[in-house]
mmCIF file of C-alpha atoms in Angstrom:
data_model
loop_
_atom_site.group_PDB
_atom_site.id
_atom_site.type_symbol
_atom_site.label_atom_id
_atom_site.label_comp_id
_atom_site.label_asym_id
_atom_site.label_seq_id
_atom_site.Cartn_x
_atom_site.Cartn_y
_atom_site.Cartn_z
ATOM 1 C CA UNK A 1 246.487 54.002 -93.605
ATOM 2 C CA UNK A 2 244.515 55.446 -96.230
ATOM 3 C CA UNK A 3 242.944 58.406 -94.067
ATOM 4 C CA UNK A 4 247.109 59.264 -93.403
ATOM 5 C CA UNK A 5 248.324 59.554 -96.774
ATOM 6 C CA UNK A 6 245.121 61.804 -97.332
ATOM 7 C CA UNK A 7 245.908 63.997 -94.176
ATOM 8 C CA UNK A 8 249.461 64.043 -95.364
ATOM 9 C CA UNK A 9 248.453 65.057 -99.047
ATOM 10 C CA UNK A 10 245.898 67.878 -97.902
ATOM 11 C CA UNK A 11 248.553 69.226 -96.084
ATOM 12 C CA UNK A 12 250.889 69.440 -98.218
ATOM 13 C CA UNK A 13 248.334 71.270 -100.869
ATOM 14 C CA UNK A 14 247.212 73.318 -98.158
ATOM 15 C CA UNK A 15 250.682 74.273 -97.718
ATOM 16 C CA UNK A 16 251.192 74.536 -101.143
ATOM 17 C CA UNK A 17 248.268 77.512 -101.267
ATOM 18 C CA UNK A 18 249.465 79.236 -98.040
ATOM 19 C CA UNK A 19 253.272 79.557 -99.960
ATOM 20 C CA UNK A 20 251.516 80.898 -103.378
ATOM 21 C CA UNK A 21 249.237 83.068 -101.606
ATOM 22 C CA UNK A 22 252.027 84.471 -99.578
ATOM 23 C CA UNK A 23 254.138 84.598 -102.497
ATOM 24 C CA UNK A 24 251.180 87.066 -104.486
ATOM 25 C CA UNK A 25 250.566 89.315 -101.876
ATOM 26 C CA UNK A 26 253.931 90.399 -101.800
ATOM 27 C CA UNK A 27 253.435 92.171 -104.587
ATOM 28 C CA UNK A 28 251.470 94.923 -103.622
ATOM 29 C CA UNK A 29 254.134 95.970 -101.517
ATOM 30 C CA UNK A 30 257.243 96.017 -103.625
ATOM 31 C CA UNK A 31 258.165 98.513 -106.337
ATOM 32 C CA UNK A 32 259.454 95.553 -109.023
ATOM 33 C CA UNK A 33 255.823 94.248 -109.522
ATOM 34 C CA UNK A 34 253.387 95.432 -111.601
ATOM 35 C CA UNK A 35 249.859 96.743 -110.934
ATOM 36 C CA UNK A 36 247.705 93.656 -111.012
ATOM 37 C CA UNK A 37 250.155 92.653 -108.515
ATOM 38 C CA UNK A 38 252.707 90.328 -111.292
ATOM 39 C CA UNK A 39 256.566 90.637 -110.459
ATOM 40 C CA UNK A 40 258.318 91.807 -113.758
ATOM 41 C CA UNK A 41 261.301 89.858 -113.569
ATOM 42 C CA UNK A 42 259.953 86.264 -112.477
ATOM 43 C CA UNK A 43 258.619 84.403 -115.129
ATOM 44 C CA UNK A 44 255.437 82.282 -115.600
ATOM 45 C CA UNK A 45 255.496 79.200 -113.365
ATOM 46 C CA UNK A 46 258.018 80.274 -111.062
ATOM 47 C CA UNK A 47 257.928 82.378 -107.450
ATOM 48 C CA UNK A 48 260.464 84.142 -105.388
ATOM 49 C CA UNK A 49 262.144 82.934 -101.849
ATOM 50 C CA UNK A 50 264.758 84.668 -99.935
ATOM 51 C CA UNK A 51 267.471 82.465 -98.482
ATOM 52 C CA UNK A 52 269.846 82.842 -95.704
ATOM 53 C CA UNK A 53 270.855 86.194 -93.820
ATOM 54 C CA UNK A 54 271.009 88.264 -96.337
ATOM 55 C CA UNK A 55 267.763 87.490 -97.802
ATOM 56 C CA UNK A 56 268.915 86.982 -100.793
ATOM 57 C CA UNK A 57 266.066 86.719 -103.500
ATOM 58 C CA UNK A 58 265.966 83.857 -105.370
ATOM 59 C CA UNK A 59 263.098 82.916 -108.463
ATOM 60 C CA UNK A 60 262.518 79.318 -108.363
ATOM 61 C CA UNK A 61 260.906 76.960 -110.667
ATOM 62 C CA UNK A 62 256.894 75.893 -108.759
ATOM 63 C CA UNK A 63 257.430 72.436 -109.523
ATOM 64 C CA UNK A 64 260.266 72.665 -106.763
ATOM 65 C CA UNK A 65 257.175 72.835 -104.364
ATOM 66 C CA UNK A 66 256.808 68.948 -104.883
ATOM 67 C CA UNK A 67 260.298 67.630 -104.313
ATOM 68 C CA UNK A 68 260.783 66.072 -101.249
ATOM 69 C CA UNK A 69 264.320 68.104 -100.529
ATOM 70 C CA UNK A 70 262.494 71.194 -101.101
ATOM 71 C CA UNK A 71 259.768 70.808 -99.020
ATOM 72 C CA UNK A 72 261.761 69.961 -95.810
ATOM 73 C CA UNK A 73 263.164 73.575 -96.035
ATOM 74 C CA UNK A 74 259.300 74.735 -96.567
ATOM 75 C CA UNK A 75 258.559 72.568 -93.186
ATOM 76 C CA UNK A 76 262.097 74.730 -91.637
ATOM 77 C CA UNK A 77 260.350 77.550 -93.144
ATOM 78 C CA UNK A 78 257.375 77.371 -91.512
ATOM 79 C CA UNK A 79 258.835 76.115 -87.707
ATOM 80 C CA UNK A 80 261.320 78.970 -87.919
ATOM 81 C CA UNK A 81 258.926 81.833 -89.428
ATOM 82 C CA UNK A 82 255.071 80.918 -90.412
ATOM 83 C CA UNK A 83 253.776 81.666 -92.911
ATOM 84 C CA UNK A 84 251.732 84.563 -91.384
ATOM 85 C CA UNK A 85 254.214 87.655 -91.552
ATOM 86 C CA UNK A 86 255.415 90.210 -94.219
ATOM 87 C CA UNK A 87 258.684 88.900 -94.365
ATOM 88 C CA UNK A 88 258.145 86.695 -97.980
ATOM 89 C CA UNK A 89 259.172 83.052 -98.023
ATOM 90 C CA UNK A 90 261.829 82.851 -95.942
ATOM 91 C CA UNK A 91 264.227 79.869 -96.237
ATOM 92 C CA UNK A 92 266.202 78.790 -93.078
ATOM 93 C CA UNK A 93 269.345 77.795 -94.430
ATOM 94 C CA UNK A 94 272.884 79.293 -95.853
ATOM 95 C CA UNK A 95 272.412 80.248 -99.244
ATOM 96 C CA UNK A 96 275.574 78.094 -100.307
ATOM 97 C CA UNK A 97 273.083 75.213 -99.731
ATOM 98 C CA UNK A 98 270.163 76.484 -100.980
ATOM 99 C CA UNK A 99 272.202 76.917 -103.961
ATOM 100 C CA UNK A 100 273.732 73.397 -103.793
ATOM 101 C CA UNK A 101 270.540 72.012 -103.211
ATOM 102 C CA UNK A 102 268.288 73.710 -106.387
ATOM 103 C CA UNK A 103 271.007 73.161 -108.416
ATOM 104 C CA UNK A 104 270.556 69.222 -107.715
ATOM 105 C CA UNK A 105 267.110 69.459 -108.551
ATOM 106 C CA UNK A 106 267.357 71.112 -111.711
#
């Protein structure tokens, strides 16, 4: 039992890296970051997603990353997209929700 909760918790923080990483190297490629590669407009401890068709960009609080609601649409996330493209973090789901659902966990 102990040797699952550790698989399930090094998942999870290797998750947790593969998001953040993702989430820096966007910023080489967008004009709203600066040149070490720092978005201007998202503050200290937080990181960007887009949600729903649109791709609506949305700056997010980090410590969302270890809430159980969040992290099932970081599992959709990465079934639906991977994390492995150069479309930023992605969320599956209508933005209606996603805006239901951060504003729950505020």
């Amino acid at each position: 039992m102990a040797l699952k909760k550790t698989n399930k918790l090094s998942h999870k923080g290797v998750l947790v890296k593969q998001i953040l990483k993702r989430c820096s190297s966007l910023g080489k490629k967008q004009s709203y970051y600066e040149e070490e590669g720092l978005p201007v407009d998202v503050p200290k401890g937080h990181f960007v997603v887009y949600v729903g068709e649109n791709r609506s960009r949305y700056i997010i609080p980090i410590e969302f990353l270890s809430r159980p609601e969040f992290q099932i649409l970081l599992r959709r996330a990465e079934e639906e997209f991977g994390f492995d493209h150069d479309m930023g973090l992605t969320i599956p789901c209508e933005e209606v929700v996603f805006r239901n659902l951060t504003s729950m966990l505020r």
